[in-house]
mmCIF file of C-alpha atoms and ligand atoms in Angstrom:
data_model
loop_
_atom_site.group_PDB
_atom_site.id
_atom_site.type_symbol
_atom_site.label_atom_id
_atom_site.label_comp_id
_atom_site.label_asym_id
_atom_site.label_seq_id
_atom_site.Cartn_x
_atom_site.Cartn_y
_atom_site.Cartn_z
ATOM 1 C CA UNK A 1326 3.207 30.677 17.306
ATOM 2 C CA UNK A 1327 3.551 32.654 20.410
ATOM 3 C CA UNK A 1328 5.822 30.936 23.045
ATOM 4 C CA UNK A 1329 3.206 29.544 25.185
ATOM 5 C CA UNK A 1330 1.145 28.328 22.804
ATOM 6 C CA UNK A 1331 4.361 26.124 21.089
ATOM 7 C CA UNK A 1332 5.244 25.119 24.895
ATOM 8 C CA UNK A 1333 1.493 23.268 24.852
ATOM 9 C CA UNK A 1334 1.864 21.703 21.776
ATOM 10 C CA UNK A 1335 4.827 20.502 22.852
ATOM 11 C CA UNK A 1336 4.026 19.225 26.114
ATOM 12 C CA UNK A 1337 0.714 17.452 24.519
ATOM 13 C CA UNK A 1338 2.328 16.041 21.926
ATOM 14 C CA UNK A 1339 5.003 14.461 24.826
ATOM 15 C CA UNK A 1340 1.701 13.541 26.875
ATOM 16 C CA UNK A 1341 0.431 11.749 23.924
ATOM 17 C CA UNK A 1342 3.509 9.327 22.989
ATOM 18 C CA UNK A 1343 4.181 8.243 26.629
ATOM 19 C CA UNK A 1344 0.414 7.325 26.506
ATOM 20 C CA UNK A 1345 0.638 5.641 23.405
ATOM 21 C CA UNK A 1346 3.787 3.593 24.871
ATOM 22 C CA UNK A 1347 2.421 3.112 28.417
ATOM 23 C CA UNK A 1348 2.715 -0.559 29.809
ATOM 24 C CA UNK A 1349 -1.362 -1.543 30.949
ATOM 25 C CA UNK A 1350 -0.071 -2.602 34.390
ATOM 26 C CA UNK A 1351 2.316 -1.486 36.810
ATOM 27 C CA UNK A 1352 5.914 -2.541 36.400
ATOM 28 C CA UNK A 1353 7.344 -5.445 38.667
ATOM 29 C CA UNK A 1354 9.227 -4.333 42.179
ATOM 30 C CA UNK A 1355 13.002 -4.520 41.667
ATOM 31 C CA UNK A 1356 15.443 -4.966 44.176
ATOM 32 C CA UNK A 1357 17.133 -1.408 45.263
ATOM 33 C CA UNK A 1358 20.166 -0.841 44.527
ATOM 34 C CA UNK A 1359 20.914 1.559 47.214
ATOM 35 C CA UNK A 1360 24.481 2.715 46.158
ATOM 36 C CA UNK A 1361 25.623 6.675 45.767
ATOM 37 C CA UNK A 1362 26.709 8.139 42.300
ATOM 38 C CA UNK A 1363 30.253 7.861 41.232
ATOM 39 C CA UNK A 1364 31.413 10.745 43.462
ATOM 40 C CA UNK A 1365 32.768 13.607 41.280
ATOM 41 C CA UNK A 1366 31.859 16.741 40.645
ATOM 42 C CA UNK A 1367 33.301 19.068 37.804
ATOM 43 C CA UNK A 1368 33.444 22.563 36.809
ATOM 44 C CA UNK A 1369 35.565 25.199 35.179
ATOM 45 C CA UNK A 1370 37.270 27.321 36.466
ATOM 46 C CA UNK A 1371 38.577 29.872 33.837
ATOM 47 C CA UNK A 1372 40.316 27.377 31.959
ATOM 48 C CA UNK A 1373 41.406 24.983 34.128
ATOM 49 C CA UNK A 1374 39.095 21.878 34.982
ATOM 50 C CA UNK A 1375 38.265 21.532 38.450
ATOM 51 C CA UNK A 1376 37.248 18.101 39.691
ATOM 52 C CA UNK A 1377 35.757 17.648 43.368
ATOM 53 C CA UNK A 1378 36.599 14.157 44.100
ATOM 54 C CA UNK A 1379 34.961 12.125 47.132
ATOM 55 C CA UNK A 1380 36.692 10.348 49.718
ATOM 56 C CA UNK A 1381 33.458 8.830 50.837
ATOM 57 C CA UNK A 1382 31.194 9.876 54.200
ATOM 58 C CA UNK A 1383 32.088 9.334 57.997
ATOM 59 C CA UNK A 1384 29.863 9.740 61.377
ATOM 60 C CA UNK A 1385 31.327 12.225 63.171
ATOM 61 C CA UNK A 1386 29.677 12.363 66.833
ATOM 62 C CA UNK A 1387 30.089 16.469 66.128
ATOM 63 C CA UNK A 1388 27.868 17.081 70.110
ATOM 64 C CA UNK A 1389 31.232 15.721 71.137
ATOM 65 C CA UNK A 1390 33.854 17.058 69.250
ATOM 66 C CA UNK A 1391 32.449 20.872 68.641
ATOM 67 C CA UNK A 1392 33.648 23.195 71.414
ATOM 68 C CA UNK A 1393 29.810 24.433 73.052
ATOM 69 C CA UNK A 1394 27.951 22.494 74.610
ATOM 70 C CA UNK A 1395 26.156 19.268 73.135
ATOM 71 C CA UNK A 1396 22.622 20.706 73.509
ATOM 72 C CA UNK A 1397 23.993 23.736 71.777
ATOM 73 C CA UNK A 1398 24.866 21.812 68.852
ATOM 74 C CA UNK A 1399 21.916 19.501 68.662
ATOM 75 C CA UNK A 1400 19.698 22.495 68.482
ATOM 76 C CA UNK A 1401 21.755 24.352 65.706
ATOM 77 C CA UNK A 1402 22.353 20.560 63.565
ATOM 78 C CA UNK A 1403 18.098 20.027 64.106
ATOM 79 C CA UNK A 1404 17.497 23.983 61.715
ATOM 80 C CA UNK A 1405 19.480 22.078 59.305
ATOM 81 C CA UNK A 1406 17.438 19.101 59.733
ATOM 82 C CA UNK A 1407 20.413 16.846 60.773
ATOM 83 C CA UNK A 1408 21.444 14.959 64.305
ATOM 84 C CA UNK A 1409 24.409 13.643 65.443
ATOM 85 C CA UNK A 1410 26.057 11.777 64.373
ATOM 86 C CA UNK A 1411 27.003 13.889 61.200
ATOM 87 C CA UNK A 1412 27.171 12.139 58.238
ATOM 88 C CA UNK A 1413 30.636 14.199 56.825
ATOM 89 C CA UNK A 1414 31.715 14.589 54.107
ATOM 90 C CA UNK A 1415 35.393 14.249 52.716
ATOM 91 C CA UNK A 1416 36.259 15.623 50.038
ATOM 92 C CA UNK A 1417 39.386 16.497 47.357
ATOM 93 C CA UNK A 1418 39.866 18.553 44.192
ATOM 94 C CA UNK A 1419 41.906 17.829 41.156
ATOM 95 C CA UNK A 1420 42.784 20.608 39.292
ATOM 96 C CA UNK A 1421 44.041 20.397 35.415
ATOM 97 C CA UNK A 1422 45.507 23.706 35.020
ATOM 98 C CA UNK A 1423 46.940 22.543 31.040
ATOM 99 C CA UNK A 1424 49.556 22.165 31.598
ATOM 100 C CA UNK A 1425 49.742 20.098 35.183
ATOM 101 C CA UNK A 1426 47.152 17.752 37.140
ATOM 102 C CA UNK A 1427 47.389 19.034 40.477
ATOM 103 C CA UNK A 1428 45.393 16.898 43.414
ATOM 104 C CA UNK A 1429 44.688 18.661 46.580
ATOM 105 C CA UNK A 1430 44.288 16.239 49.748
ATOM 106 C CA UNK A 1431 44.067 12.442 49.035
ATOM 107 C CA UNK A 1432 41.188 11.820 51.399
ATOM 108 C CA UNK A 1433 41.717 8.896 53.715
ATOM 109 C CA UNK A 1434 43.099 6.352 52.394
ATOM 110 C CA UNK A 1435 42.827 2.837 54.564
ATOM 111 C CA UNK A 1436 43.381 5.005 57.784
ATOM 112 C CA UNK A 1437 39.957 6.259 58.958
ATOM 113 C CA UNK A 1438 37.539 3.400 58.722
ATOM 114 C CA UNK A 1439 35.238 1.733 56.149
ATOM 115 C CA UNK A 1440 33.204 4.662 54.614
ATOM 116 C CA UNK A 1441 36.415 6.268 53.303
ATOM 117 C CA UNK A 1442 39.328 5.143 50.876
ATOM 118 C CA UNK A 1443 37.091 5.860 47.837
ATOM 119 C CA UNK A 1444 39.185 8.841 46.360
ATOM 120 C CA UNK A 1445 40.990 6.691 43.889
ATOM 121 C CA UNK A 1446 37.837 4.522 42.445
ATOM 122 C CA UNK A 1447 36.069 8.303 42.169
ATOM 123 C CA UNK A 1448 39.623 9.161 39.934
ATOM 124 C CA UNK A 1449 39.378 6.942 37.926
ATOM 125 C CA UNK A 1450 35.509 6.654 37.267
ATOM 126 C CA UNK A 1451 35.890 10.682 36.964
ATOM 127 C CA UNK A 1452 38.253 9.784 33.681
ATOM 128 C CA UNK A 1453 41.869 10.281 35.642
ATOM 129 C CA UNK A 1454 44.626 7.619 36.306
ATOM 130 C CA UNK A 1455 46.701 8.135 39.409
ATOM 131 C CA UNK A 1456 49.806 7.951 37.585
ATOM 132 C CA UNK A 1457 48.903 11.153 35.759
ATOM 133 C CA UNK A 1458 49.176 12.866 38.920
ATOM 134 C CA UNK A 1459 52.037 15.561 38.576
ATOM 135 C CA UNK A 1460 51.885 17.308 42.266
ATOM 136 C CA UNK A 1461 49.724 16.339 45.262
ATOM 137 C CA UNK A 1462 49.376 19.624 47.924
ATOM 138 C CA UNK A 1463 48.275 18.336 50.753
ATOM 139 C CA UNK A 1464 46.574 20.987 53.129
ATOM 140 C CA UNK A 1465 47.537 19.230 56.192
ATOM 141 C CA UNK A 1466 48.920 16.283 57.295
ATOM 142 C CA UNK A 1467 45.879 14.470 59.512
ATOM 143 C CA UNK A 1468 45.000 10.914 57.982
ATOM 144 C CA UNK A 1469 41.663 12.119 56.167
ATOM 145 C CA UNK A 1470 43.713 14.460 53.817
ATOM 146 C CA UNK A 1471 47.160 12.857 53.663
ATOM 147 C CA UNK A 1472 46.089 9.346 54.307
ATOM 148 C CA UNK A 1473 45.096 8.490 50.264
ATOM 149 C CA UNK A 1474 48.945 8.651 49.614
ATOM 150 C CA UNK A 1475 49.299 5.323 49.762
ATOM 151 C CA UNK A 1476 47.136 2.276 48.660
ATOM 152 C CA UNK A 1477 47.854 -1.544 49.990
ATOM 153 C CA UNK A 1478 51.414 -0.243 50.986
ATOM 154 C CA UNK A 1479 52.268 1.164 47.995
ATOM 155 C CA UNK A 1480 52.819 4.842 46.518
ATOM 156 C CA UNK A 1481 48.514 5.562 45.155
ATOM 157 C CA UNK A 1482 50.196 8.460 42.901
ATOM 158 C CA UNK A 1483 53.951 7.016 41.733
ATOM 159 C CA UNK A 1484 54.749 9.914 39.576
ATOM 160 C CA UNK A 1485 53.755 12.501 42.482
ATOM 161 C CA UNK A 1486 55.487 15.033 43.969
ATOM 162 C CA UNK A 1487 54.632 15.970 47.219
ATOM 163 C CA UNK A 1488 54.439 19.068 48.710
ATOM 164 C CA UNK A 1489 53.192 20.332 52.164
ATOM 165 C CA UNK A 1490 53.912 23.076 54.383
ATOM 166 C CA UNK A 1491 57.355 22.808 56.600
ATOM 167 C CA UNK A 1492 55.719 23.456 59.848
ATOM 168 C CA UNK A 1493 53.139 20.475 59.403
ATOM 169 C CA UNK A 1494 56.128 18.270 58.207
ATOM 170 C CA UNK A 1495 58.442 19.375 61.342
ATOM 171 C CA UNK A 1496 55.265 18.483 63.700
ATOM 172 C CA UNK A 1497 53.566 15.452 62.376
ATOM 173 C CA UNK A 1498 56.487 13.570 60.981
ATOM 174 C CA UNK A 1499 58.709 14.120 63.901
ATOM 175 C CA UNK A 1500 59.654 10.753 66.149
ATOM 176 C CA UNK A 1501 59.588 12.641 69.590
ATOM 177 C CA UNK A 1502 56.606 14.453 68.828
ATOM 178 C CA UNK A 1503 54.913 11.279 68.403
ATOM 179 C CA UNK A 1504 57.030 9.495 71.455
ATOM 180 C CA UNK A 1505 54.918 12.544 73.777
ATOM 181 C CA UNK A 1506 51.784 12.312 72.230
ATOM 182 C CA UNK A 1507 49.216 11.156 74.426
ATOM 183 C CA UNK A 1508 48.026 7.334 73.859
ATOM 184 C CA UNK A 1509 45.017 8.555 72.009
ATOM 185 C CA UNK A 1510 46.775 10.936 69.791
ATOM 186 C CA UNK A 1511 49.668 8.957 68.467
ATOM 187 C CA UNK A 1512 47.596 7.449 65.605
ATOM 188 C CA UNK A 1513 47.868 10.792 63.710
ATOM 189 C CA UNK A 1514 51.551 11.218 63.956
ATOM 190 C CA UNK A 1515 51.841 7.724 63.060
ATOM 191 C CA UNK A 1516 49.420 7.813 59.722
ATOM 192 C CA UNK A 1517 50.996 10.793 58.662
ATOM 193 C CA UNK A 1518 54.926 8.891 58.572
ATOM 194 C CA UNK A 1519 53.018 6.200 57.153
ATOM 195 C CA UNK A 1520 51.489 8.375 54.276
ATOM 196 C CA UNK A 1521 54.721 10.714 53.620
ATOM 197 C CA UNK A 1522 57.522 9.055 54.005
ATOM 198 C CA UNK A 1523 57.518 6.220 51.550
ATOM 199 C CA UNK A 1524 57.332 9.994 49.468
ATOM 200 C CA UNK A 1525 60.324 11.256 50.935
ATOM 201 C CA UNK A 1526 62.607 7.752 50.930
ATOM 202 C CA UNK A 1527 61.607 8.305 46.920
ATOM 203 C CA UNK A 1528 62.577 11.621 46.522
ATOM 204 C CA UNK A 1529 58.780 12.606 45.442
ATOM 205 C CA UNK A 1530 58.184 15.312 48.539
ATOM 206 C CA UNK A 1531 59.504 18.757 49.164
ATOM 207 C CA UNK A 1532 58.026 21.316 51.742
ATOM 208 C CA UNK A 1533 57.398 24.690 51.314
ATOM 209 C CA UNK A 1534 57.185 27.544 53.899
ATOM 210 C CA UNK A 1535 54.455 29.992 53.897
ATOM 211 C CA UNK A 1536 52.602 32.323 50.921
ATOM 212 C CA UNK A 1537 54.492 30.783 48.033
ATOM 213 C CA UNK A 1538 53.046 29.956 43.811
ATOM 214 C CA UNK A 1539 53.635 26.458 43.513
ATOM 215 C CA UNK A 1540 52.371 26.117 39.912
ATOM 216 C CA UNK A 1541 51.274 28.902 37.500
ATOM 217 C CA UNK A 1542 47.924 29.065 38.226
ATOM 218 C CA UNK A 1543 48.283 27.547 42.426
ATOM 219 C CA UNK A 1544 49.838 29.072 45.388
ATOM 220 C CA UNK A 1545 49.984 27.886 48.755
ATOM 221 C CA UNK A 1546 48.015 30.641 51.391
ATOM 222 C CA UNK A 1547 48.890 30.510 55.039
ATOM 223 C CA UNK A 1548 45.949 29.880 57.491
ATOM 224 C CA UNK A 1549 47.324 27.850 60.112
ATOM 225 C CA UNK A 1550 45.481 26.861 63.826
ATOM 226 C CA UNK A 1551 44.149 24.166 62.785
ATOM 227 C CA UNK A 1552 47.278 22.446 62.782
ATOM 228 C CA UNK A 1553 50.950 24.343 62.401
ATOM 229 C CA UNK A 1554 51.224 24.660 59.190
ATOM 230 C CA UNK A 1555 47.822 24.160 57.511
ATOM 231 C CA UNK A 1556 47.457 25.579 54.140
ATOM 232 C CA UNK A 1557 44.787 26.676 51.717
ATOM 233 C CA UNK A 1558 45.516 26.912 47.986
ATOM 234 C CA UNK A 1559 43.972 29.530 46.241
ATOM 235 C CA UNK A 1560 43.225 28.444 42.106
ATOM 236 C CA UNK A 1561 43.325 31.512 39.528
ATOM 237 C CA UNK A 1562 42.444 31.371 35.999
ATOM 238 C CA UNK A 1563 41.133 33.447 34.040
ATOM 239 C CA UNK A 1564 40.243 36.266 36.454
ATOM 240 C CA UNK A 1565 38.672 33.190 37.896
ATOM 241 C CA UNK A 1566 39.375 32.033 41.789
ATOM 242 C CA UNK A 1567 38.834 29.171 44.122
ATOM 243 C CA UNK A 1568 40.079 28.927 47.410
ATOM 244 C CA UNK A 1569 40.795 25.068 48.688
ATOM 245 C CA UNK A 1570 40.479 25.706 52.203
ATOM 246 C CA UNK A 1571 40.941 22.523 53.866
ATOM 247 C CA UNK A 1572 39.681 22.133 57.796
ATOM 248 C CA UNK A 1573 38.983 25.847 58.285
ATOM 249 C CA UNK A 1574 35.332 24.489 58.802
ATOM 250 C CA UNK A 1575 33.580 21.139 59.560
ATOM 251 C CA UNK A 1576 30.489 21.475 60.584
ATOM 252 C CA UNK A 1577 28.756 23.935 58.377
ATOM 253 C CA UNK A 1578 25.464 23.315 59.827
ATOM 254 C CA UNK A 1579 27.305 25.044 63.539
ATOM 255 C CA UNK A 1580 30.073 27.048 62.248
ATOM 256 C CA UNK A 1581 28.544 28.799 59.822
ATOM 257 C CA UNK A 1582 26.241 30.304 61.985
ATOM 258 C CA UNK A 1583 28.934 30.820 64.919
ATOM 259 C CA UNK A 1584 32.345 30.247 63.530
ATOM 260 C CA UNK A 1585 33.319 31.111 66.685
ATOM 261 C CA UNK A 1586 32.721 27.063 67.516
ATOM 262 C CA UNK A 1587 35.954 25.225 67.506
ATOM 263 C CA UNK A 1588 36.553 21.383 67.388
ATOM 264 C CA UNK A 1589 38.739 19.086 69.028
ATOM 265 C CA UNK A 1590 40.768 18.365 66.095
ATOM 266 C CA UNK A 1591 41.978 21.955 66.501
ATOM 267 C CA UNK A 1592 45.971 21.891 67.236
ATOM 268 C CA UNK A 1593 45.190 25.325 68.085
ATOM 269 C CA UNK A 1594 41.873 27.262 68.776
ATOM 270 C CA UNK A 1595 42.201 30.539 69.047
ATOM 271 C CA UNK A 1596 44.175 30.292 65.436
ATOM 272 C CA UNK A 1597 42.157 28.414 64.189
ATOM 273 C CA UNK A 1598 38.880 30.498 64.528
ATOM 274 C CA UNK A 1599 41.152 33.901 63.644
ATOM 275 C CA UNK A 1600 42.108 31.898 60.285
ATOM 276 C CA UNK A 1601 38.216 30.772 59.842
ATOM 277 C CA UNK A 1602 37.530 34.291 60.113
ATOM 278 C CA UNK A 1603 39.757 36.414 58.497
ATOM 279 C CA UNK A 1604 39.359 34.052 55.024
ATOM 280 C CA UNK A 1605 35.054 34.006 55.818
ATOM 281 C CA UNK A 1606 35.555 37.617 55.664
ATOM 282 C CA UNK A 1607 37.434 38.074 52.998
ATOM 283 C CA UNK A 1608 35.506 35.723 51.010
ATOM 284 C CA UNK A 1609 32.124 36.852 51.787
ATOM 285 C CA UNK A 1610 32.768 39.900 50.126
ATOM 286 C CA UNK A 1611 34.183 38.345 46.639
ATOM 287 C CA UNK A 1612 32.758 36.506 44.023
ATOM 288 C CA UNK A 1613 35.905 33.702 44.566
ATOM 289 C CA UNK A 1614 34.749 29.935 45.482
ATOM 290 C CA UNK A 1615 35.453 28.352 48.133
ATOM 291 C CA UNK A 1616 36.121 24.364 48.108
ATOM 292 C CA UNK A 1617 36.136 22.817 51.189
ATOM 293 C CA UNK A 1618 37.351 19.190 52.332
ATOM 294 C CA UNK A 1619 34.016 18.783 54.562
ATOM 295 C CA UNK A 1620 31.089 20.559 53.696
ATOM 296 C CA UNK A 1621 28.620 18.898 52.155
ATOM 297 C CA UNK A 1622 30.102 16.760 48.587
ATOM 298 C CA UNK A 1623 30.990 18.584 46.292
ATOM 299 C CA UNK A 1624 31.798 21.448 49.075
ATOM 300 C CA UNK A 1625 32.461 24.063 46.828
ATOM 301 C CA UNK A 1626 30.082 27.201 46.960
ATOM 302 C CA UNK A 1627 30.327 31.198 48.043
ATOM 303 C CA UNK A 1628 30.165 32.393 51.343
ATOM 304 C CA UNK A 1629 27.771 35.506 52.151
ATOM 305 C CA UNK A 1630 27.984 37.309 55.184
ATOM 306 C CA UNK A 1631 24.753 36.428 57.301
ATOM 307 C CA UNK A 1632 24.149 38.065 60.718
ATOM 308 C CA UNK A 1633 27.215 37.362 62.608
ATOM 309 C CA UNK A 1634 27.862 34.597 60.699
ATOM 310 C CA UNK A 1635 27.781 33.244 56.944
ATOM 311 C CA UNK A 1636 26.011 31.752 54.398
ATOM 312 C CA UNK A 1637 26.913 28.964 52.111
ATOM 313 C CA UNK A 1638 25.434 28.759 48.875
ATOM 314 C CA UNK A 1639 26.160 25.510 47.374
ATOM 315 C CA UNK A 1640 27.492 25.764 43.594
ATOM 316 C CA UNK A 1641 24.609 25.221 41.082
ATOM 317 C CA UNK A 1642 25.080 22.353 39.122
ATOM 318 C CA UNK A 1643 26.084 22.097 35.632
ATOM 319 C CA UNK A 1644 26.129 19.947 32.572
ATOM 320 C CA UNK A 1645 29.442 21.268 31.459
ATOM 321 C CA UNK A 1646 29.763 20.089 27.799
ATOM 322 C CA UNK A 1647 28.435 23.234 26.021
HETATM 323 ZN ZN1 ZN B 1198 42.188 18.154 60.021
HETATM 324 ZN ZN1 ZN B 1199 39.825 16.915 57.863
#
């Protein structure tokens, strides 16, 4: 039978059972439901497992927070048919090299509002159990990456080891840099003691300065401006990579096209934008992922170069088991 000819039969044979089974009159209205899918996402990569966790969504009023000006960014959010305020993503990835379960970021834990705090139900339903956590990198220390540490006052990940760069440690942690801060400001320096230090009081956190392999499989790449010591981790397996790359974007629908757009959450902007574009760069010439904490759940993709800017194509989704 030539294929055609078997892909009719088929489909008319389909056609005629879901006639034969068809209710006479319209079902009943039910009431909807309107709740999100459990909020993982997982791939391969190589052969470790790579798990994209979400922390949940927050508004961001991005018009306000994006260095241009407002109009600017309402006309570049409205060719990606979105307005402010930005429904954002925030998102985490658990890696299972084998041999270690590795979580990178925590999302926010109770720190940043209602619509977050949802990376530990999205464990769990993904098949985890926070106590299986062996090391927790945490990219930097602002509460929507290093605020899941804890849950109801308590260590989320008791088994955890911490680690996070020693620049980010001496800045956020630090008593006088949060005694300067301006009123507005201190919040962060105070969610970050409030995530870490429990941590450090149980011996579960040690720093790390720099380029460094963490794990066989992990290491810790430099790409600070964001904040001091901001960190991506680059993933190899395999001949396989994926590069976890934190806040070097967060509004794909602007930055993408101009990553030359900063935000206010930048501790610094001109590093910030030279880290965003020297890893871009580098990345829109490789085949290596890119996983990022607030693009669009699951926020891992490739980047193409695309004019002056880039090009995000979303990772094509997958069944796995096969
Ligand atoms: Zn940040
Ligand atoms: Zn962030």
């Amino acid at each position: 039978m030539k294929p055609y000819t078997l892909l009719f039969a088929v489909l008319s044979a389909a056609v005629v059972s879901i006639t034969a089974v068809a209710p006479p009159q319209a079902l009943a209205s039910a009431p909807m439901v309107k709740t999100q899918a459990p909020g993982y996402f997982r791939m391969m990569l190589g052969s470790f497992e790579v798990t994209a966790l979400s922390d949940g969504t927050v508004k961001l009023p991005v018009d306000q927070l994006l260095k241009t000006s407002p109009e600017r960014v309402k006309s570049m959010l409205a060719k990606s048919q979105l307005s402010t305020p930005v429904e954002t993503s925030v998102n985490a990835f658990l890696i299972n090299t084998g041999d270690k379960l590795v979580l990178i970021d925590t999302g926010a834990g109770a720190l940043f509002g209602p619509t977050l705090g949802n990376l530990l139900a999205n464990l769990k339903a993904s098949g985890y159990q926070p106590e299986q956590v062996d090391e927790i990198y945490i990219t930097h220390l602002h509460p929507d990456h290093a605020g899941g540490l804890m849950s109801n006052g308590a260590m989320a990940f008791p088994n955890a080891i911490v680690r996070a760069d020693q620049r980010d440690v001496d800045f956020w942690l630090s008593e006088d840099n949060l005694n300067k801060a301006a009123e507005g400001d201190k919040d962060f320096f105070k969610g970050a003691m409030a995530s870490v230090n429990p941590y450090i009081k149980a011996g579960h956190f040690k720093a790390f300065s720099g380029n460094t392999e963490l794990v066989p499989g992990i290491s810790a790449v430099s790409t600070h401006g964001h904040t001091a010591g901001h960190t991506s981790y680059l993933v190899q397996s395999d001949g396989q990579k994926m590069l976890v790359i934190g806040d070097l974007i967060h509004v794909g629908a602007v930055q993408l096209d101009d990553p030359s757009v900063t935000i206010a959450f930048d501790s610094d902007t001109k590093a910030a934008y030279a880290s965003r574009h020297k890893v871009f760069d580098a990345l829109a010439n490789s085949s290596e992922w890119i996983a990022a904490a607030h693009l669009s759940f699951p926020g891992i993709g490739h980047l193409r170069k695309d004019g002056k800017g880039y090009r995000f194509i979303a990772v094509n989704y997958n069944g796995l088991k096969s």
